Coordinates of C-alpha atoms in Angstrom, one line a residue:
X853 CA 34.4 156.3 167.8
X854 CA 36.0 153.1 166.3
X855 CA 37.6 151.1 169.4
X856 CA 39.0 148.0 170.1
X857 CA 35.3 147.5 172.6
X858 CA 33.8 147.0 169.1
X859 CA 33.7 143.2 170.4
X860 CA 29.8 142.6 171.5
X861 CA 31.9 140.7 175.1
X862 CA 32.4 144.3 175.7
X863 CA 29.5 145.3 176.5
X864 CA 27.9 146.7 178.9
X865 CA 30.2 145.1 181.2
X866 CA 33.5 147.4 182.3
X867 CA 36.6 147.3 181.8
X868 CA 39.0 146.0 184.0
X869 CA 40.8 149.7 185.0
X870 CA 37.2 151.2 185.4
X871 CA 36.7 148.7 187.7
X872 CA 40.2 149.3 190.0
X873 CA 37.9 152.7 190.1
X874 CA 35.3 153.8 192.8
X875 CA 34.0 157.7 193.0
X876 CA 32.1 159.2 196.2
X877 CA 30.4 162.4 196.4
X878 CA 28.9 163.1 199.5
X879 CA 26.9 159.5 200.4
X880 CA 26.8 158.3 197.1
X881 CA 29.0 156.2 195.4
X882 CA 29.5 155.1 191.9
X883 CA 31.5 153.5 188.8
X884 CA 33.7 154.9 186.0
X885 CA 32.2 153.8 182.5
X886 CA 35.1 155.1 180.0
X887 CA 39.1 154.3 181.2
X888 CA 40.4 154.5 177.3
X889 CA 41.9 157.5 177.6
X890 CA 43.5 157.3 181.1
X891 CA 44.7 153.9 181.1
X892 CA 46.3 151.8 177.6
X893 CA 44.0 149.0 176.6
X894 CA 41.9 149.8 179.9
X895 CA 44.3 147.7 182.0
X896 CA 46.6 149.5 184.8
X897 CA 49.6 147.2 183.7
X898 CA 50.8 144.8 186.4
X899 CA 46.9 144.7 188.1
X900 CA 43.6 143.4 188.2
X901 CA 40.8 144.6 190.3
X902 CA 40.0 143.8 193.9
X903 CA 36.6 141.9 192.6
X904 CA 35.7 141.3 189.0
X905 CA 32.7 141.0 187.4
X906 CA 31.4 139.8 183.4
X907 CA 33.9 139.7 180.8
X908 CA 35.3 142.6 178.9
X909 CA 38.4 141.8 176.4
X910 CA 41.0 143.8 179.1
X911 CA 40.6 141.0 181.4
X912 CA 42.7 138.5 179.5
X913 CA 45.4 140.8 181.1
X914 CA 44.6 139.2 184.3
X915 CA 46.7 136.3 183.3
X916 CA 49.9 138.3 183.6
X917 CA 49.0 140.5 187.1
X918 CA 50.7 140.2 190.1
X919 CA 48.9 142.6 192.2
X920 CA 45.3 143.5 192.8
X921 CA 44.6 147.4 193.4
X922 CA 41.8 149.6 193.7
X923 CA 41.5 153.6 193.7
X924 CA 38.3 155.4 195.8
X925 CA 38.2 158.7 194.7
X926 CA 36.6 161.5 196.9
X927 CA 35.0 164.2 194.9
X928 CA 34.3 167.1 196.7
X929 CA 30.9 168.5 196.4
X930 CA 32.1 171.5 194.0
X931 CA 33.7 168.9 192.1
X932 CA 36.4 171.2 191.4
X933 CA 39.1 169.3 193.8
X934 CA 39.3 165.6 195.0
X935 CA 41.1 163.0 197.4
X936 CA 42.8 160.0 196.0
X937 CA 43.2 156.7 198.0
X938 CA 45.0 153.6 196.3
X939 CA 45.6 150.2 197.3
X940 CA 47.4 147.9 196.5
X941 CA 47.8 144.1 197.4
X942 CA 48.9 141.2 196.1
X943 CA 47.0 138.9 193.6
X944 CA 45.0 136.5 196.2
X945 CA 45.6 133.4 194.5
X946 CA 42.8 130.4 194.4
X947 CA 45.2 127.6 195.6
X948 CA 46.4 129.9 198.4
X949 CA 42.9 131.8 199.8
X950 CA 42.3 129.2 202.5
X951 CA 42.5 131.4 205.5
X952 CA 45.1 134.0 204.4
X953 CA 45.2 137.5 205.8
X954 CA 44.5 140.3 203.2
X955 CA 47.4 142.4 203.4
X956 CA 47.0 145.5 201.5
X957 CA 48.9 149.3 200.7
X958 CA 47.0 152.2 201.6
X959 CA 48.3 154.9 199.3
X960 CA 46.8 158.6 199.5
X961 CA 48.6 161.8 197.3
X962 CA 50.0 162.9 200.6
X963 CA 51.7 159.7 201.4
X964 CA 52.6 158.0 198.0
X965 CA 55.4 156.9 199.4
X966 CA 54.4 155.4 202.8
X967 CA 52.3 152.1 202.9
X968 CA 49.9 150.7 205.8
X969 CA 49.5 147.1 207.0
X970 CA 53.1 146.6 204.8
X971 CA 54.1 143.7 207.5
X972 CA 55.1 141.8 204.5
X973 CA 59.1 141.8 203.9
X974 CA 59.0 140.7 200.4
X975 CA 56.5 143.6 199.6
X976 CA 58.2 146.7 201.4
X977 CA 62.0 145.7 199.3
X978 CA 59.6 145.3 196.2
X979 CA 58.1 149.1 196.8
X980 CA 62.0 150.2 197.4
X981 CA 63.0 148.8 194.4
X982 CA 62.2 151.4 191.3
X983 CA 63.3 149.2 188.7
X984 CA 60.2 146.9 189.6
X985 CA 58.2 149.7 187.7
X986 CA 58.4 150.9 184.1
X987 CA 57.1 149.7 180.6
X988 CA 57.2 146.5 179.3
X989 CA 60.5 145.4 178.8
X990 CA 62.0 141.8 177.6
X991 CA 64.4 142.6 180.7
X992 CA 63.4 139.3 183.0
X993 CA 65.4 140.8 186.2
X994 CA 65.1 138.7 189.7
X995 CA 61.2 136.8 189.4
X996 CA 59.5 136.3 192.7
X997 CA 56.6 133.6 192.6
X998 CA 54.1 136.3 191.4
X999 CA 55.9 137.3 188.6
X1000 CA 53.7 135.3 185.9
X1001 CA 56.9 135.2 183.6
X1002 CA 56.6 131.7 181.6
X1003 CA 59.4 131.2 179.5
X1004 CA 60.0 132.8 176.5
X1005 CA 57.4 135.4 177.6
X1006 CA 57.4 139.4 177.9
X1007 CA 57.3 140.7 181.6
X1008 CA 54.7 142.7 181.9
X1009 CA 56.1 145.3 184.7
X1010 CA 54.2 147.2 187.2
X1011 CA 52.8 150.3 186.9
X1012 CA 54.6 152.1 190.0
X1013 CA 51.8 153.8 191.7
X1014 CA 53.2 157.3 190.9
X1015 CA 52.2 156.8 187.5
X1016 CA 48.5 155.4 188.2
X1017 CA 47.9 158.3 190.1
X1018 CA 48.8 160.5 187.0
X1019 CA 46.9 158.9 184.9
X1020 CA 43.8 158.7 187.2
X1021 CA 44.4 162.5 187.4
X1022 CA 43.4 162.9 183.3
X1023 CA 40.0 162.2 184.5
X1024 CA 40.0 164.1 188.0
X1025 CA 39.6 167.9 189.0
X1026 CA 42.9 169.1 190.7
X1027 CA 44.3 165.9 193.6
X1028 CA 44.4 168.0 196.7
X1029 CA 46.8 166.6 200.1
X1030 CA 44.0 168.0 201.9
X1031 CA 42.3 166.1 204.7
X1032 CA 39.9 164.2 203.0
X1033 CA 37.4 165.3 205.6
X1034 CA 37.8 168.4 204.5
X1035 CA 37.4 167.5 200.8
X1036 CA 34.0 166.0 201.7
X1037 CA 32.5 169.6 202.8
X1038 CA 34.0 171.7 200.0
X1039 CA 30.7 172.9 198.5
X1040 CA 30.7 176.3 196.5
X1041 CA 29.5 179.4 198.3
X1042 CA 27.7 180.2 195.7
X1043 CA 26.8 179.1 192.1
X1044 CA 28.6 179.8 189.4
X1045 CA 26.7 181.9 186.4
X1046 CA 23.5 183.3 186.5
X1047 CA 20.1 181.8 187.8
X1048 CA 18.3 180.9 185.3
X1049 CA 16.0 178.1 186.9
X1050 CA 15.1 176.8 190.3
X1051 CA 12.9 173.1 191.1
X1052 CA 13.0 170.9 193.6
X1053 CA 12.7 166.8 193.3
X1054 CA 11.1 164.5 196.5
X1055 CA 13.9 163.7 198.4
X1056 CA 14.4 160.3 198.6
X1057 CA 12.9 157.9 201.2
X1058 CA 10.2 160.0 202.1
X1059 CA 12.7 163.1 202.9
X1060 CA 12.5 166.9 202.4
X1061 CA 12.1 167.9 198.8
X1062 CA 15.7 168.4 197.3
X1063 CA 16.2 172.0 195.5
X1064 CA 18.3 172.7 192.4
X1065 CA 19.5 175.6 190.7
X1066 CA 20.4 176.0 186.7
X1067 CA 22.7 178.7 186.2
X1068 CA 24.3 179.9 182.9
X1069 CA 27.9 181.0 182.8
X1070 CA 30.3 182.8 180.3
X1071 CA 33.5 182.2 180.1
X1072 CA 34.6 185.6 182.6
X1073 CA 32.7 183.7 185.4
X1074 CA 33.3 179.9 184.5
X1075 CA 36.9 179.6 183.0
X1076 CA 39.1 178.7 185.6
X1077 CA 35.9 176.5 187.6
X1078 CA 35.4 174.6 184.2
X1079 CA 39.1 173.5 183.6
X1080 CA 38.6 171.6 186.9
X1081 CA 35.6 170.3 186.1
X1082 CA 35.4 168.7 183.2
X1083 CA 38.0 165.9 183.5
X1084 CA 35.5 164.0 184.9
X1085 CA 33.6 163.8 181.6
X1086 CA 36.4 161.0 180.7
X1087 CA 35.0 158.9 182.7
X1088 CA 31.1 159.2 181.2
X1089 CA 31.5 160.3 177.8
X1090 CA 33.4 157.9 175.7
X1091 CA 34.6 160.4 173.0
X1092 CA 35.0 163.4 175.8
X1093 CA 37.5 166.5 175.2
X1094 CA 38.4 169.6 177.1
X1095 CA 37.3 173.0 175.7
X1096 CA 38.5 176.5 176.9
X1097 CA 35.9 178.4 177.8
X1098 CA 38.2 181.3 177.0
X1099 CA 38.9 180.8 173.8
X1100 CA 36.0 182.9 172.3
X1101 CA 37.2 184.1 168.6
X1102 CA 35.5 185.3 165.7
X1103 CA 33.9 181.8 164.9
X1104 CA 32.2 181.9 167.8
X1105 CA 31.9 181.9 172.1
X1106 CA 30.9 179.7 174.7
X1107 CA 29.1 179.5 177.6
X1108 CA 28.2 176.7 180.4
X1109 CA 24.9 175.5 181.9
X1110 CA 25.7 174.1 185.4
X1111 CA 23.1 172.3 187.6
X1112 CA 23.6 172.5 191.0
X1113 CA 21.9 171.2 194.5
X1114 CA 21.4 173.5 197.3
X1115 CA 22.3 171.9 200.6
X1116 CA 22.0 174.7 202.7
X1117 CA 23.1 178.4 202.8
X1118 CA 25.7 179.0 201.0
X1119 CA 26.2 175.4 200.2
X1120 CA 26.0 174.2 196.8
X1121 CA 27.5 170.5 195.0
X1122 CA 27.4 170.3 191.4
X1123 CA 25.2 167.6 189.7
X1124 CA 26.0 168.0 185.9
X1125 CA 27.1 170.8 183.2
X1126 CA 26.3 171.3 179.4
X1127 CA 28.5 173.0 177.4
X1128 CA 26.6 175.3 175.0
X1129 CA 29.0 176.5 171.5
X1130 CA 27.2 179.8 170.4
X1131 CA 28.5 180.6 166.5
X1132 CA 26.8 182.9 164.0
X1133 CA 25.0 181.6 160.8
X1134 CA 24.7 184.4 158.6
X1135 CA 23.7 182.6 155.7
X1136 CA 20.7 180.4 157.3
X1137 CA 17.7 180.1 155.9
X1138 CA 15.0 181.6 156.3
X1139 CA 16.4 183.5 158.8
X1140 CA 20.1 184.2 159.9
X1141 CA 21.4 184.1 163.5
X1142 CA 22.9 182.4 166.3
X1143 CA 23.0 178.8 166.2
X1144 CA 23.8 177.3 169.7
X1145 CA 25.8 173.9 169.5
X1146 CA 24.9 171.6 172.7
X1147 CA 28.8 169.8 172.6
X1148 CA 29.0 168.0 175.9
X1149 CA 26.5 166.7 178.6
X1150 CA 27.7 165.5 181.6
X1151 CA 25.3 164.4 184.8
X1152 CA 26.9 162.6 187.6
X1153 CA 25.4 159.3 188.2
X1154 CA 23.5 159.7 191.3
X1155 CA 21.5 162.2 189.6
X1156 CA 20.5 160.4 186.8
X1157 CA 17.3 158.9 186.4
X1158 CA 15.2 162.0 188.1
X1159 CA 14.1 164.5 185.3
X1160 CA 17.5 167.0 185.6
X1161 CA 19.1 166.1 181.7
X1162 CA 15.3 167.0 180.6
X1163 CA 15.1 170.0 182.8
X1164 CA 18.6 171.0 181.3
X1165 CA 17.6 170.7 177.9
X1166 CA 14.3 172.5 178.2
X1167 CA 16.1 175.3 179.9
X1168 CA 18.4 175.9 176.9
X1169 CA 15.5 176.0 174.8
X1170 CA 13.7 178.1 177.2
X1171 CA 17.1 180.5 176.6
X1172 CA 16.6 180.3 172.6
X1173 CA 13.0 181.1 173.6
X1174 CA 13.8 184.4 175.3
X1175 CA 16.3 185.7 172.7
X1176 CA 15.9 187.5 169.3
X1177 CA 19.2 186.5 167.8
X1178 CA 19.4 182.4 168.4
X1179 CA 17.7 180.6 165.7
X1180 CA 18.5 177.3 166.2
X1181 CA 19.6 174.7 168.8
X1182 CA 21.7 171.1 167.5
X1183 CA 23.5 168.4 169.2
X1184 CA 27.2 167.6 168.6
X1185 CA 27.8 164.1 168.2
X1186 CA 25.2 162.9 170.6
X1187 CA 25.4 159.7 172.4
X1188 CA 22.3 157.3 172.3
X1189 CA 20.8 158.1 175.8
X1190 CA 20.7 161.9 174.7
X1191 CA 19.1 161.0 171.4
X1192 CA 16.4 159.8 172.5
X1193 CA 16.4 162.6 175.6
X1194 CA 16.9 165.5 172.7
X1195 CA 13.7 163.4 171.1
X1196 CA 11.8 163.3 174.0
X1197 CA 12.0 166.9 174.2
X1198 CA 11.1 168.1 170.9
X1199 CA 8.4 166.0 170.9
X1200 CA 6.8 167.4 173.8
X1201 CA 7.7 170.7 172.6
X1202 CA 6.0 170.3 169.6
X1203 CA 2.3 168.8 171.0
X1204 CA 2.9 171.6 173.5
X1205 CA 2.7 174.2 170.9
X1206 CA -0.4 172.6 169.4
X1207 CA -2.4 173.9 172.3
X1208 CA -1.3 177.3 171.8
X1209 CA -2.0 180.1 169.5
X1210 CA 1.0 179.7 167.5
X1211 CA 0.9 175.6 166.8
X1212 CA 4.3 174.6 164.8
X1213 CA 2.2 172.9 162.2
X1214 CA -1.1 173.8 160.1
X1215 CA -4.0 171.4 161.6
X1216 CA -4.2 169.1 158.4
X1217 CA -1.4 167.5 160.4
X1218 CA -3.3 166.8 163.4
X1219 CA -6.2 164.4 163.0
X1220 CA -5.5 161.3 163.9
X1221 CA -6.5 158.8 161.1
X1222 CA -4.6 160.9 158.8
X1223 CA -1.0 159.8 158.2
X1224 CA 0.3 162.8 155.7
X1225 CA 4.3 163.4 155.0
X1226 CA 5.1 166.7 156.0
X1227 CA 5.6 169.3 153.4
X1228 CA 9.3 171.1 153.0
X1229 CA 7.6 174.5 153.8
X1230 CA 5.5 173.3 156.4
X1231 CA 8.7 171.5 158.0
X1232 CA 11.2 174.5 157.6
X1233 CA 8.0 176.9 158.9
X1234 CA 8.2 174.4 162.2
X1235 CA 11.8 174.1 162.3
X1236 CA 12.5 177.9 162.6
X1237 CA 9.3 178.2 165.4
X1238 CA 10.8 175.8 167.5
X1239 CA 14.0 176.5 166.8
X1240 CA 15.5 173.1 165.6
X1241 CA 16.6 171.2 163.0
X1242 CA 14.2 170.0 160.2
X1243 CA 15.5 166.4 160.8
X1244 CA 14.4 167.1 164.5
X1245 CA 10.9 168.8 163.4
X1246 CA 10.2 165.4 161.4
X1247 CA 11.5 163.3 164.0
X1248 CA 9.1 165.2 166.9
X1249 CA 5.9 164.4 164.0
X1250 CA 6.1 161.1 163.9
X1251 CA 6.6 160.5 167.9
X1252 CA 3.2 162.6 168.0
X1253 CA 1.5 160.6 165.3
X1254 CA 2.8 157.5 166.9
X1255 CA 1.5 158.4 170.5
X1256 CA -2.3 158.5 169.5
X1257 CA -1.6 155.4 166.9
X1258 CA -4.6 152.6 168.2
X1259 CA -2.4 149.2 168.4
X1260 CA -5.0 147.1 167.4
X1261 CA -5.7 148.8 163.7
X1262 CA -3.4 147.0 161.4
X1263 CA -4.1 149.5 158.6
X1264 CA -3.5 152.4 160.4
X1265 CA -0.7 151.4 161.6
X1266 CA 0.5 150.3 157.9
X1267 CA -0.1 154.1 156.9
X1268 CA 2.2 155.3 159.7
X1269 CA 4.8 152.8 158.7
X1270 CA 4.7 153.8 155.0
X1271 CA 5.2 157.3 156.7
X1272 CA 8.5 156.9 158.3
X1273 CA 9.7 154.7 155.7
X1274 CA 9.3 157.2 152.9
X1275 CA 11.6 159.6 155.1
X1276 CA 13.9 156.9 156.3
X1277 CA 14.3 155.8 152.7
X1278 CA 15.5 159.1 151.8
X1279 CA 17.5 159.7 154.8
X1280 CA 19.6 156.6 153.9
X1281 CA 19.7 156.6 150.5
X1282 CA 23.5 156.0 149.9
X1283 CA 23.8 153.4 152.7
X1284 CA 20.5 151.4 150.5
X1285 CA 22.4 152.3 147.4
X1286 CA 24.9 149.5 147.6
X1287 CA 22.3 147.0 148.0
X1288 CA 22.8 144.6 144.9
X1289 CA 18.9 143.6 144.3
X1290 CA 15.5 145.4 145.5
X1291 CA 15.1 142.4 147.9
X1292 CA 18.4 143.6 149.9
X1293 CA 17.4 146.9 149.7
X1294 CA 14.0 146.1 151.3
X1295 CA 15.6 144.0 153.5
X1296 CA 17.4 146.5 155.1
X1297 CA 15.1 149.1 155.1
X1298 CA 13.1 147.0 157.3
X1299 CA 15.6 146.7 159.7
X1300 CA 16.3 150.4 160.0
X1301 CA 12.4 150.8 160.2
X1302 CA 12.2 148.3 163.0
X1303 CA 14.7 150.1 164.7
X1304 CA 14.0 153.4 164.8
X1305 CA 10.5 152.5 165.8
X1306 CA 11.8 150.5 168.8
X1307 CA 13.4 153.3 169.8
X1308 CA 10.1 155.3 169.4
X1309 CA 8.2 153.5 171.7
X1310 CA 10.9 154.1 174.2
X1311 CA 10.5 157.1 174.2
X1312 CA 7.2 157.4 174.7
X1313 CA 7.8 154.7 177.2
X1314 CA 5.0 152.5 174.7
X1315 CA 5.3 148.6 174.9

C-alpha cells in the first residue's frame, strides 16, 4: 500500500512509535515492525523513544518532544490477553546528561493514574494538569523549558497516556489489570481446532526437542479466540485487517490454521495463525470447486526462521490434498517474504511429484539440457494436480530447471534465460507497452529478468 515510508530512509529501519514499543512472550522479546495504523505519522505526539536507532522520516518529530516514553507489552502465552507497562520520562537533554538521575513514570492499565519515582514537582503538577494533553492546538498556554515552542510555532501537545494506551490497544488482544505474573502463565488448556499435524524442532542450545501442534478451526470453535488474536497482526503485516470468522455467507466461509507449542500438559502458547477464505468456483476450469484463499499469515518473531511458515503452508496443501471438493489454493496480496515461501513450496511440490507415479508434468519437461516453454495444456494439466495457480505451476518450472542449471555453461544458461523472458514478456506486456523505442523496452525487460532471477536463487538458497 502507497505510504508516506515510500522514502528509501525508511527503510528497514523503524519508525519512531515502533520503537517506544517492546513485546515479551515467555523469555523472548521482540520489536513492532508496522505502527501506521495505531499511531498518526508513526510518532506518539509529544515523544521520542528511550534509545534511537537509523533514521526513518518520523524522527524529525523528535525536534518538537518533550518526553521520552517506552511501552513493554507482556503477551500471554495464549496471546489472547496482555499486560501493558508505560513509561514515561523526560527528554534527557545532551547539554544536561552529565550525571543526572533518570527519573521516569511507571504506568501499568491498573494504575494509569499513579506514577513511580515521580520525586520531580514540576512533573507530578504537569500529570494533574489535563489541559497539558490533547491535539495540536495554536493554543501556547504556560511553556516550561521543555516545551520546544519557538516562536511563531505550533505546540505540539502531549499525548496524555490514556490515549497511547488506546491506541497501543488497536494492535493488542484484550489489556488485562491482571498480575502480570499471572499473564506470563496464561497458556491455553488446550488447542483450539482440530489436530491436523504434530513435529517437533531441536530445542535451542542443545535442549529437549520443542513439539508443535497445527490445528484447523472453524468459526464455531475459533470466533471469539480469533477477535483477540489477531490485533497483533498490526504490528507484522503492514496492510493487516480484522476478519470475523463468523461471518460465513453465501460467498463463502472461513476457517483458521493455528500453530501452537506444547509446553507441557495442558499447556499450550501460540506461535502463528493463517487465515484460510474457502469460496466456491463453480465456473472453473477444468474442473469446478472450492478455491481456498490464504488472506493473512502471521508468525510471531521468535518463531521465525525455523521451518514453521513452510510447515504451515504444506499443511494447507496437505488439507487440499485430502479433500475432493478444493481445487485450488492462492495467496491474497502476499507480502515478499511469503512469495518467495509460497515459491519455495510449489517448487518442492512439484520435483516431489516427479518421483511419483503421477508426475505434474510429461517427462519432455525433465531432461536437463532441454529448456522447452511449457505448453497451456500441459500447464493447466499441472495446475489442477497440484492444485495452484498456472502462474504458480510456471513459476515452480523454472525454479526446477534453474536448480540443475550448470553455472559455468554460458549457452545453457542463455536458453533458460530466453525461457523466463518469453513468459515474463508476456506477463508484463502493458507495463513494456509504454516503452517509447525497442531499446527501452529491452531495457526493462532486463531489469525485471535480473530480478526475478535474483530472487530465484534465493530461493534455492543458490549464490
Amino acid at each position: 500500500m502507497p505510504t508516506p515510508e515510500d522514502d528509501d530512509t525508511d527503510e528497514p529501519q523503524r519508525s519512531s512509535s515502533a520503537e517506544c514499543i517492546t513485546l515479551r512472550i515467555l523469555s523472548h522479546k521482540f520489536e513492532a515492525e508496522y505502527t501506521h495504523q495505531c499511531f498518526d505519522g508513526e510518532w506518539i505526539r509529544g515523544y521520542q523513544p528511550y534509545h534511537v536507532h537509523g533514521t526513518h522520516k518520523s524522527h524529525a518529530n523528535h525536534a518538537v518532544a518533550s518526553h521520552e516514553v517506552h511501552a513493554m507489552v507482556t503477551l500471554s502465552p495464549s496471546c489472547d490477553s496482555c499486560h501493558v507497562e508505560l513509561s514515561i520520562r523526560r527528554k534527557q537533554k545532551e547539554q544536561a546528561v552529565e550525571n543526572r538521575p533518570k527519573r521516569r513514570k511507571l504506568i501499568t492499565v491498573e494504575e494509569n493514574s499513579t506514577f513511580e519515582d515521580s520525586n520531580d514537582e514540576e512533573d507530578e503538577d504537569e500529570y494533574q494538569d489535563d489541559d497539558e494533553y490533547g491535539d495540536e492546538s495554536t493554543n501556547r498556554g504556560s511553556e516550561t523549558e521543555d516545551d520546544h515552542s519557538d516562536a511563531g510555532t505550533t505546540r505540539h501537545r502531549r499525548m496524555h497516556p490514556d490515549e497511547i494506551l488506546e491506541r497501543l490497544g488497536r494492535a493488542l488482544p484484550k489489556i488485562c489489570t491482571n498480575n502480570k505474573t499471572l499473564i506470563e502463565d496464561d497458556h491455553l488448556r488446550k488447542p483450539i481446532g482440530k489436530i491436523v499435524k504434530t513435529y517437533t524442532r531441536p530445542g535451542k542450545d542443545g535442549a529437549a526437542d520443542e513439539e508443535f501442534i497445527l490445528t484447523l478451526a472453524d468459526s464455531d470453535e475459533a470466533a471469539d479466540y480469533h477477535e483477540q488474536v489477531q490485533n497483533l497482526a498490526l504490528f507484522f503485516i503492514e496492510s493487516a485487517d480484522g476478519v470475523s470468522l463468523k461471518q460465513n455467507n453465501a460467498g463463502g466461509y472461513w476457517k483458521a490454521m493455528y500453530l501452537f507449542q506444547k509446553r507441557g500438559t495442558r499447556r499450550y502458547a501460540l506461535c502463528g495463525y493463517l487465515t484460510l477464505f474457502h469460496f466456491s468456483s463453480p465456473f472453473r476450469k477444468p474442473k469446478p470447486g472450492i478455491i481456498v484463499r490464504v488472506c493473512q499469515a502471521l508468525l510471531l518473531p521468535p518463531y521465525q526462521r525455523r521451518g514453521h511458515g513452510k510447515a504451515m503452508l504444506r499443511a494447507v496443501h496437505d488439507m487440499a490434498e485430502e479433500s475432493d471438493d478444493i481445487v485450488e489454493i492462492n495467496v491474497e496480496d502476499p507480502a515478499p517474504g511469503f512469495i518467495a515461501l509460497r515459491n519455495r513450496v510449489d517448487y518442492e511440490l512439484l520435483a516431489e511429484s516427479l518421483e511419483t507415479d503421477e508426475p505434474w508434468l510429461p517427462p519432455k519437461y525433465l531432461k536437463k539440457t532441454g529448456f522447452p516453454t511449457l505448453a497451456d495444456k500441459d500447464t493447466t494439466l499441472a495446475a489442477t494436480m497440484g492444485r495452484i495457480t498456472t502462474k504458480q505451476v510456471q513459476i515452480a518450472y523454472e525454479l526446477f530447471k534453474l536448480q540443475d542449471l550448470p553455472t559455468d555453461n554460458a549457452d545453457l544458461g542463455k536458453q533458460y534465460r530466453l525461457m523466463v523472458k518469453k513468459r515474463l514478456l508476456k506477463l508484463h506486456r502493458e507495463q513494456l507497452s509504454v516503452c517509447k523505442t525497442k531499446e527501452e523496452r529491452q531495457i526493462l525487460l532486463a531489469e525485471i529478468w535480473r530480478e526475478v532471477f535474483r530472487d530465484y536463487n534465493a530461493v534455492l538458497k543458490k549464490k
